[in-house]
Each structure stands twice: as structure tokens, then as C-alpha cells.
Amino acid sequence: MEFLSMSNRAGTLTGALSVALAAVFLAGCGGGEPEEAGPIVRSIKMMEVTSRSTGRRLEYPGRISPIIESELSFEVAGRINYFPVAEGQWMEEGEVIARLDDHNYRAEVTSFQARLNAAQADYDRFKELFAGGAVSQRDLETRQRNFEVAESSLAVAEKALADTELRAHFAGRVARKLANDFQNVVAKEPVVLLQDDRALEIKVDVPERALTADTARLGVENLTRRLSPSVSITSIPGSSFPAKIKEIATAANPATRTFEVTFGFEPEGGVRILPGMTARITVSEPVDDESPERGFVIPSNATAINDSGRSFVWRVDRSSMRTEAVEVELGAVTGANATVTGYLSDGDLIAVSGVQQLREGMQVQRLSEQD
């Protein structure tokens, strides 16, 4: 009996202990109310926008070329025996660049001169005979034709002799020698490349969206005044030369859908600019300062497209750091940047990274440049 009583007390203690341990276990496993998780804050890069009250500044790459350029060649064939010019040498108009061996051409002139003399004497003699009635009109006309043929042949031979000298067609610089001393050349084979590099031009490809309806109406002179184009040379840091629009192609390149625009300029300050150098054209497109829509240059990847197919950016409220979609009009895209207009204000903070993952009202924080 005593044994059973002790057993009952042990069982009671064991049960109580089990209940207590279970309660502790349940409390440790969160049997109470769960704590609410905090809001997700996305880290993104941001930038402060500033309007471009002077309008859009657009840049287009191109390559420098001379306004006047020509490959010069002999009109006749022969062996070059005089070729004193050097590449880079300046030549005045009419100055001799090269000569061919003219021995055979001089012999031709001498031969045709003798034929002409004989034809002249024969023609003169038949004119006297015809006047005396000794020969017919037909005989006289035959001698006249012989004389005229000989005269024409001599002129051709003299022209060929003169063509053994290659002269500069215009004042310019020998950009390249395309033949060697004592080389045999055929007629029309290029011998030198002559360029007038005192006035230069640059051709750039402009996308069709950059051309407005005013382009044709204004004309190149008014467009030059409106856009104030300038040329900067890639290999000359800080260089800038005023340019003027010369030509605007009206037919687009079918592959790139761009239009070729030619700008002319003259180097200043003794700076030596060579054809073939790479350069950039910069134009400043003015805007109406009274317009509520101001231009902003932002990274291209800061824009996105909404369900309506319109472009927008994410503006970040500085106090709440929450996002707000603001529709914008997408203008010219130059390199990694795009010009947009819309109801943004100077100093607005916009997202420039992760824009595809953002949502309206999402809380964000600035991502440091080191991240």
C-alpha cells in the first residue's frame, strides 16, 4: 500500500513536470502572437535632374575630309622619270608634280610636224594649179583634207607631249604618293592624292528623329544660326571650332535610316588638322523657355515603358523616399544619355538603376557609388 502511494505521487509529479515542459516548449516555439515583418526597402542609384534651358545638346561622330580632294593621273602612258614631290608637301596651282619620259612623244611631234609641212606645201601648190585651171575642184579638196588631217594629228601629238607633265590642278597638299619613281604607268592611273586642307568638312549621320519639319523650310544658313554647330577633334582635347551646315541629304540610308549632313569649318589658331582625323559635331537646339516642358538629359536606362506604351521615369519623394511614376516625352538619344521633356522640376530625384523592378509607392534608399 505504501509502495502504491509512493508510485502515485511519483506519477503525479512526472505528469506535472511534463505539462510544465510542454508549456515552456510551446512558448519558445512562438505560441504567442507573431511579430509583423518590416517593409522591404530597395536600394537603387538616383540622380538629381537639372533642366537644360538652353536646349538640347546633341553630338554626332564623324571623320574629317578636305572640301577639295582629287587623285591626279597622267592622261598618257609612260615611265615616270621626274617625281620630286614628298608627301605632305604644299603645291601651288599649276606647279609640276611629275614628268614622264617624253622621248617618244617628242619624236611623234617631229614626225607629224613634217607631215603637216608636206601637206601644207601640197595644198598651196594645188591652190595655184586650181587658179590656173590645171586641176579640178575635187583634187584641190583632197589636198585640203590631207592638210587638215595632218594639222589635227600634230595637235594631238603636241597635246600628248604636254600631258607627259602632271601639274597641280589646284593649290593643295600631296596627301599620298600613289606611284614610285621610274614606274611605268598607264593613262588614268592615279599618281598622287592632292588635298586642299585649308578648308575642311565633316560628314555625320543624323537619325531621322533629329530632323524636324523646319529643317527644309529654314535652309542651311538659318539652321546654322539656330543650332550653332561646332567641331571638336578627338585627338586635340579641348578643341572647338565653329562650323556651318553645308548640305543635308534628303534621302535616308536604307540600312541605318539616317541622313548624311555635311558641315564645313576652317581650323583656327595655327592648329594642324589632317583629313581622316575623327571628330564630333555638337549642335545646341534652343527651346522655348516659357514652355512648361523643360528638357532634361538623363541616362537612357532611367526610362521605362508603361502599359499604355508611354515613356516614364520613377521620381523619388525626398521625405518619404517612395517612388512615383512620371510620364515623359523621349527625345534624342545620344550615346548612353537621352533627352526627355515632361513635368519634372529642377532638383527632382529620379531612379537611374533597377527601374524595371520598381513599383508605384515602393520605398527605396540611395545606393552608394561604391556599391
PDB file of N, CA and C in Angstrom, residues 109-180:
ATOM      1  N   VAL A 109      55.803  64.269-132.315  1.00  0.00           N
ATOM      2  CA  VAL A 109      55.536  65.661-132.700  1.00  0.00           C
ATOM      3  C   VAL A 109      56.373  66.038-133.916  1.00  0.00           C
ATOM      4  N   THR A 110      57.655  65.654-133.909  1.00  0.00           N
ATOM      5  CA  THR A 110      58.527  65.963-135.056  1.00  0.00           C
ATOM      6  C   THR A 110      58.005  65.313-136.327  1.00  0.00           C
ATOM      7  N   SER A 111      57.567  64.053-136.224  1.00  0.00           N
ATOM      8  CA  SER A 111      57.054  63.335-137.396  1.00  0.00           C
ATOM      9  C   SER A 111      55.797  63.994-137.951  1.00  0.00           C
ATOM     10  N   PHE A 112      54.868  64.315-137.069  1.00  0.00           N
ATOM     11  CA  PHE A 112      53.614  64.920-137.535  1.00  0.00           C
ATOM     12  C   PHE A 112      53.829  66.353-138.015  1.00  0.00           C
ATOM     13  N   GLN A 113      54.821  67.023-137.490  1.00  0.00           N
ATOM     14  CA  GLN A 113      55.130  68.360-137.986  1.00  0.00           C
ATOM     15  C   GLN A 113      55.631  68.290-139.422  1.00  0.00           C
ATOM     16  N   ALA A 114      56.462  67.268-139.704  1.00  0.00           N
ATOM     17  CA  ALA A 114      56.952  67.089-141.077  1.00  0.00           C
ATOM     18  C   ALA A 114      55.798  66.761-142.026  1.00  0.00           C
ATOM     19  N   ARG A 115      54.891  65.923-141.606  1.00  0.00           N
ATOM     20  CA  ARG A 115      53.734  65.590-142.443  1.00  0.00           C
ATOM     21  C   ARG A 115      52.879  66.828-142.707  1.00  0.00           C
ATOM     22  N   LEU A 116      52.737  67.637-141.682  1.00  0.00           N
ATOM     23  CA  LEU A 116      51.945  68.852-141.871  1.00  0.00           C
ATOM     24  C   LEU A 116      52.627  69.796-142.854  1.00  0.00           C
ATOM     25  N   ASN A 117      53.937  69.915-142.744  1.00  0.00           N
ATOM     26  CA  ASN A 117      54.658  70.795-143.675  1.00  0.00           C
ATOM     27  C   ASN A 117      54.475  70.328-145.115  1.00  0.00           C
ATOM     28  N   ALA A 118      54.558  68.991-145.305  1.00  0.00           N
ATOM     29  CA  ALA A 118      54.386  68.449-146.662  1.00  0.00           C
ATOM     30  C   ALA A 118      52.962  68.669-147.164  1.00  0.00           C
ATOM     31  N   ALA A 119      51.992  68.451-146.297  1.00  0.00           N
ATOM     32  CA  ALA A 119      50.594  68.650-146.694  1.00  0.00           C
ATOM     33  C   ALA A 119      50.307  70.116-146.973  1.00  0.00           C
ATOM     34  N   GLN A 120      50.945  71.001-146.227  1.00  0.00           N
ATOM     35  CA  GLN A 120      50.764  72.434-146.456  1.00  0.00           C
ATOM     36  C   GLN A 120      51.313  72.844-147.819  1.00  0.00           C
ATOM     37  N   ALA A 121      52.515  72.332-148.122  1.00  0.00           N
ATOM     38  CA  ALA A 121      53.120  72.679-149.422  1.00  0.00           C
ATOM     39  C   ALA A 121      52.286  72.118-150.573  1.00  0.00           C
ATOM     40  N   ASP A 122      51.807  70.904-150.427  1.00  0.00           N
ATOM     41  CA  ASP A 122      50.992  70.279-151.480  1.00  0.00           C
ATOM     42  C   ASP A 122      49.685  71.040-151.680  1.00  0.00           C
ATOM     43  N   TYR A 123      49.090  71.440-150.597  1.00  0.00           N
ATOM     44  CA  TYR A 123      47.821  72.177-150.676  1.00  0.00           C
ATOM     45  C   TYR A 123      48.039  73.542-151.333  1.00  0.00           C
ATOM     46  N   ASP A 124      49.120  74.231-150.950  1.00  0.00           N
ATOM     47  CA  ASP A 124      49.406  75.538-151.552  1.00  0.00           C
ATOM     48  C   ASP A 124      49.642  75.409-153.057  1.00  0.00           C
ATOM     49  N   ARG A 125      50.361  74.344-153.453  1.00  0.00           N
ATOM     50  CA  ARG A 125      50.636  74.143-154.881  1.00  0.00           C
ATOM     51  C   ARG A 125      49.347  73.881-155.664  1.00  0.00           C
ATOM     52  N   PHE A 126      48.448  73.073-155.090  1.00  0.00           N
ATOM     53  CA  PHE A 126      47.197  72.771-155.803  1.00  0.00           C
ATOM     54  C   PHE A 126      46.269  73.978-155.848  1.00  0.00           C
ATOM     55  N   LYS A 127      46.399  74.874-154.900  1.00  0.00           N
ATOM     56  CA  LYS A 127      45.581  76.093-154.974  1.00  0.00           C
ATOM     57  C   LYS A 127      46.005  76.939-156.167  1.00  0.00           C
ATOM     58  N   GLU A 128      47.320  77.000-156.422  1.00  0.00           N
ATOM     59  CA  GLU A 128      47.801  77.753-157.585  1.00  0.00           C
ATOM     60  C   GLU A 128      47.387  77.073-158.888  1.00  0.00           C
ATOM     61  N   LEU A 129      47.497  75.735-158.905  1.00  0.00           N
ATOM     62  CA  LEU A 129      47.098  75.000-160.105  1.00  0.00           C
ATOM     63  C   LEU A 129      45.601  75.141-160.374  1.00  0.00           C
ATOM     64  N   PHE A 130      44.811  75.130-159.310  1.00  0.00           N
ATOM     65  CA  PHE A 130      43.362  75.264-159.488  1.00  0.00           C
ATOM     66  C   PHE A 130      43.015  76.651-160.014  1.00  0.00           C
ATOM     67  N   ALA A 131      43.761  77.649-159.534  1.00  0.00           N
ATOM     68  CA  ALA A 131      43.506  79.008-160.023  1.00  0.00           C
ATOM     69  C   ALA A 131      43.813  79.131-161.510  1.00  0.00           C
ATOM     70  N   GLY A 132      44.769  78.322-161.982  1.00  0.00           N
ATOM     71  CA  GLY A 132      45.104  78.357-163.413  1.00  0.00           C
ATOM     72  C   GLY A 132      44.293  77.382-164.240  1.00  0.00           C
ATOM     73  N   GLY A 133      43.390  76.631-163.579  1.00  0.00           N
ATOM     74  CA  GLY A 133      42.542  75.688-164.296  1.00  0.00           C
ATOM     75  C   GLY A 133      43.220  74.390-164.644  1.00  0.00           C
ATOM     76  N   ALA A 134      44.374  74.097-163.984  1.00  0.00           N
ATOM     77  CA  ALA A 134      45.116  72.887-164.314  1.00  0.00           C
ATOM     78  C   ALA A 134      44.598  71.664-163.559  1.00  0.00           C
ATOM     79  N   VAL A 135      43.936  71.876-162.406  1.00  0.00           N
ATOM     80  CA  VAL A 135      43.398  70.747-161.629  1.00  0.00           C
ATOM     81  C   VAL A 135      41.933  71.012-161.318  1.00  0.00           C
ATOM     82  N   SER A 136      41.255  69.947-160.932  1.00  0.00           N
ATOM     83  CA  SER A 136      39.822  70.069-160.653  1.00  0.00           C
ATOM     84  C   SER A 136      39.575  70.503-159.205  1.00  0.00           C
ATOM     85  N   GLN A 137      38.339  70.900-158.974  1.00  0.00           N
ATOM     86  CA  GLN A 137      37.917  71.250-157.611  1.00  0.00           C
ATOM     87  C   GLN A 137      38.074  70.060-156.668  1.00  0.00           C
ATOM     88  N   ARG A 138      37.804  68.874-157.169  1.00  0.00           N
ATOM     89  CA  ARG A 138      37.903  67.656-156.355  1.00  0.00           C
ATOM     90  C   ARG A 138      39.340  67.407-155.918  1.00  0.00           C
ATOM     91  N   ASP A 139      40.310  67.636-156.833  1.00  0.00           N
ATOM     92  CA  ASP A 139      41.723  67.447-156.476  1.00  0.00           C
ATOM     93  C   ASP A 139      42.144  68.435-155.389  1.00  0.00           C
ATOM     94  N   LEU A 140      41.672  69.663-155.522  1.00  0.00           N
ATOM     95  CA  LEU A 140      42.011  70.678-154.524  1.00  0.00           C
ATOM     96  C   LEU A 140      41.431  70.320-153.153  1.00  0.00           C
ATOM     97  N   GLU A 141      40.192  69.850-153.130  1.00  0.00           N
ATOM     98  CA  GLU A 141      39.549  69.497-151.858  1.00  0.00           C
ATOM     99  C   GLU A 141      40.249  68.314-151.197  1.00  0.00           C
ATOM    100  N   THR A 142      40.770  67.384-152.006  1.00  0.00           N
ATOM    101  CA  THR A 142      41.507  66.246-151.443  1.00  0.00           C
ATOM    102  C   THR A 142      42.754  66.730-150.726  1.00  0.00           C
ATOM    103  N   ARG A 143      43.508  67.664-151.327  1.00  0.00           N
ATOM    104  CA  ARG A 143      44.724  68.206-150.690  1.00  0.00           C
ATOM    105  C   ARG A 143      44.375  69.016-149.439  1.00  0.00           C
ATOM    106  N   GLN A 144      43.240  69.667-149.501  1.00  0.00           N
ATOM    107  CA  GLN A 144      42.819  70.434-148.325  1.00  0.00           C
ATOM    108  C   GLN A 144      42.518  69.505-147.143  1.00  0.00           C
ATOM    109  N   ARG A 145      41.823  68.388-147.416  1.00  0.00           N
ATOM    110  CA  ARG A 145      41.529  67.427-146.355  1.00  0.00           C
ATOM    111  C   ARG A 145      42.813  66.813-145.801  1.00  0.00           C
ATOM    112  N   ASN A 146      43.777  66.526-146.694  1.00  0.00           N
ATOM    113  CA  ASN A 146      45.054  65.975-146.225  1.00  0.00           C
ATOM    114  C   ASN A 146      45.759  66.948-145.281  1.00  0.00           C
ATOM    115  N   PHE A 147      45.705  68.218-145.649  1.00  0.00           N
ATOM    116  CA  PHE A 147      46.321  69.244-144.812  1.00  0.00           C
ATOM    117  C   PHE A 147      45.628  69.325-143.449  1.00  0.00           C
ATOM    118  N   GLU A 148      44.316  69.301-143.426  1.00  0.00           N
ATOM    119  CA  GLU A 148      43.560  69.409-142.176  1.00  0.00           C
ATOM    120  C   GLU A 148      43.788  68.195-141.277  1.00  0.00           C
ATOM    121  N   VAL A 149      43.883  66.991-141.884  1.00  0.00           N
ATOM    122  CA  VAL A 149      44.166  65.786-141.104  1.00  0.00           C
ATOM    123  C   VAL A 149      45.548  65.870-140.476  1.00  0.00           C
ATOM    124  N   ALA A 150      46.535  66.339-141.248  1.00  0.00           N
ATOM    125  CA  ALA A 150      47.899  66.471-140.730  1.00  0.00           C
ATOM    126  C   ALA A 150      47.954  67.505-139.609  1.00  0.00           C
ATOM    127  N   GLU A 151      47.194  68.569-139.781  1.00  0.00           N
ATOM    128  CA  GLU A 151      47.151  69.618-138.758  1.00  0.00           C
ATOM    129  C   GLU A 151      46.538  69.086-137.459  1.00  0.00           C
ATOM    130  N   SER A 152      45.465  68.308-137.605  1.00  0.00           N
ATOM    131  CA  SER A 152      44.809  67.726-136.429  1.00  0.00           C
ATOM    132  C   SER A 152      45.712  66.696-135.748  1.00  0.00           C
ATOM    133  N   SER A 153      46.415  65.894-136.538  1.00  0.00           N
ATOM    134  CA  SER A 153      47.306  64.878-135.971  1.00  0.00           C
ATOM    135  C   SER A 153      48.437  65.522-135.190  1.00  0.00           C
ATOM    136  N   LEU A 154      48.959  66.634-135.705  1.00  0.00           N
ATOM    137  CA  LEU A 154      50.018  67.336-134.988  1.00  0.00           C
ATOM    138  C   LEU A 154      49.497  67.884-133.659  1.00  0.00           C
ATOM    139  N   ALA A 155      48.281  68.403-133.658  1.00  0.00           N
ATOM    140  CA  ALA A 155      47.701  68.937-132.421  1.00  0.00           C
ATOM    141  C   ALA A 155      47.554  67.837-131.374  1.00  0.00           C
ATOM    142  N   VAL A 156      47.144  66.631-131.816  1.00  0.00           N
ATOM    143  CA  VAL A 156      47.009  65.504-130.886  1.00  0.00           C
ATOM    144  C   VAL A 156      48.370  65.116-130.321  1.00  0.00           C
ATOM    145  N   ALA A 157      49.394  65.093-131.173  1.00  0.00           N
ATOM    146  CA  ALA A 157      50.739  64.724-130.719  1.00  0.00           C
ATOM    147  C   ALA A 157      51.286  65.759-129.741  1.00  0.00           C
ATOM    148  N   GLU A 158      51.041  67.040-130.015  1.00  0.00           N
ATOM    149  CA  GLU A 158      51.503  68.096-129.113  1.00  0.00           C
ATOM    150  C   GLU A 158      50.773  68.023-127.769  1.00  0.00           C
ATOM    151  N   LYS A 159      49.484  67.683-127.827  1.00  0.00           N
ATOM    152  CA  LYS A 159      48.724  67.526-126.571  1.00  0.00           C
ATOM    153  C   LYS A 159      49.281  66.352-125.759  1.00  0.00           C
ATOM    154  N   ALA A 160      49.610  65.249-126.415  1.00  0.00           N
ATOM    155  CA  ALA A 160      50.171  64.093-125.721  1.00  0.00           C
ATOM    156  C   ALA A 160      51.513  64.442-125.095  1.00  0.00           C
ATOM    157  N   LEU A 161      52.325  65.238-125.811  1.00  0.00           N
ATOM    158  CA  LEU A 161      53.613  65.660-125.268  1.00  0.00           C
ATOM    159  C   LEU A 161      53.409  66.528-124.026  1.00  0.00           C
ATOM    160  N   ALA A 162      52.456  67.448-124.098  1.00  0.00           N
ATOM    161  CA  ALA A 162      52.179  68.301-122.941  1.00  0.00           C
ATOM    162  C   ALA A 162      51.670  67.483-121.758  1.00  0.00           C
ATOM    163  N   ASP A 163      50.957  66.392-122.050  1.00  0.00           N
ATOM    164  CA  ASP A 163      50.390  65.564-120.981  1.00  0.00           C
ATOM    165  C   ASP A 163      51.430  64.695-120.286  1.00  0.00           C
ATOM    166  N   THR A 164      52.666  64.722-120.768  1.00  0.00           N
ATOM    167  CA  THR A 164      53.715  63.991-120.047  1.00  0.00           C
ATOM    168  C   THR A 164      54.135  64.737-118.785  1.00  0.00           C
ATOM    169  N   GLU A 165      53.622  65.942-118.596  1.00  0.00           N
ATOM    170  CA  GLU A 165      53.821  66.690-117.353  1.00  0.00           C
ATOM    171  C   GLU A 165      52.527  66.648-116.544  1.00  0.00           C
ATOM    172  N   LEU A 166      52.646  66.280-115.278  1.00  0.00           N
ATOM    173  CA  LEU A 166      51.496  66.270-114.375  1.00  0.00           C
ATOM    174  C   LEU A 166      51.593  67.493-113.475  1.00  0.00           C
ATOM    175  N   ARG A 167      50.618  68.379-113.588  1.00  0.00           N
ATOM    176  CA  ARG A 167      50.610  69.617-112.814  1.00  0.00           C
ATOM    177  C   ARG A 167      49.453  69.613-111.815  1.00  0.00           C
ATOM    178  N   ALA A 168      49.624  70.401-110.753  1.00  0.00           N
ATOM    179  CA  ALA A 168      48.575  70.523-109.734  1.00  0.00           C
ATOM    180  C   ALA A 168      47.382  71.265-110.327  1.00  0.00           C
ATOM    181  N   HIS A 169      46.215  70.643-110.256  1.00  0.00           N
ATOM    182  CA  HIS A 169      45.006  71.265-110.788  1.00  0.00           C
ATOM    183  C   HIS A 169      44.507  72.392-109.891  1.00  0.00           C
ATOM    184  N   PHE A 170      44.922  72.359-108.629  1.00  0.00           N
ATOM    185  CA  PHE A 170      44.542  73.382-107.653  1.00  0.00           C
ATOM    186  C   PHE A 170      45.618  73.413-106.581  1.00  0.00           C
ATOM    187  N   ALA A 171      45.645  74.484-105.801  1.00  0.00           N
ATOM    188  CA  ALA A 171      46.610  74.574-104.710  1.00  0.00           C
ATOM    189  C   ALA A 171      46.216  73.589-103.618  1.00  0.00           C
ATOM    190  N   GLY A 172      47.173  72.780-103.198  1.00  0.00           N
ATOM    191  CA  GLY A 172      46.854  71.783-102.181  1.00  0.00           C
ATOM    192  C   GLY A 172      48.085  71.044-101.710  1.00  0.00           C
ATOM    193  N   ARG A 173      47.855  70.073-100.855  1.00  0.00           N
ATOM    194  CA  ARG A 173      48.936  69.302-100.245  1.00  0.00           C
ATOM    195  C   ARG A 173      48.935  67.875-100.797  1.00  0.00           C
ATOM    196  N   VAL A 174      50.132  67.357-101.056  1.00  0.00           N
ATOM    197  CA  VAL A 174      50.257  65.976-101.514  1.00  0.00           C
ATOM    198  C   VAL A 174      49.992  65.069-100.314  1.00  0.00           C
ATOM    199  N   ALA A 175      48.807  64.481-100.277  1.00  0.00           N
ATOM    200  CA  ALA A 175      48.447  63.624 -99.142  1.00  0.00           C
ATOM    201  C   ALA A 175      49.130  62.268 -99.240  1.00  0.00           C
ATOM    202  N   ARG A 176      49.184  61.707-100.462  1.00  0.00           N
ATOM    203  CA  ARG A 176      49.829  60.403-100.656  1.00  0.00           C
ATOM    204  C   ARG A 176      50.417  60.332-102.057  1.00  0.00           C
ATOM    205  N   LYS A 177      51.579  59.686-102.158  1.00  0.00           N
ATOM    206  CA  LYS A 177      52.140  59.334-103.464  1.00  0.00           C
ATOM    207  C   LYS A 177      51.657  57.927-103.791  1.00  0.00           C
ATOM    208  N   LEU A 178      50.986  57.789-104.907  1.00  0.00           N
ATOM    209  CA  LEU A 178      50.377  56.515-105.286  1.00  0.00           C
ATOM    210  C   LEU A 178      51.195  55.756-106.319  1.00  0.00           C
ATOM    211  N   ALA A 179      52.336  56.314-106.700  1.00  0.00           N
ATOM    212  CA  ALA A 179      53.233  55.655-107.655  1.00  0.00           C
ATOM    213  C   ALA A 179      54.668  55.885-107.197  1.00  0.00           C
ATOM    214  N   ASN A 180      55.594  55.161-107.810  1.00  0.00           N
ATOM    215  CA  ASN A 180      57.003  55.251-107.436  1.00  0.00           C
ATOM    216  C   ASN A 180      57.823  55.887-108.548  1.00  0.00           C
TER     217      ASN A 180
END
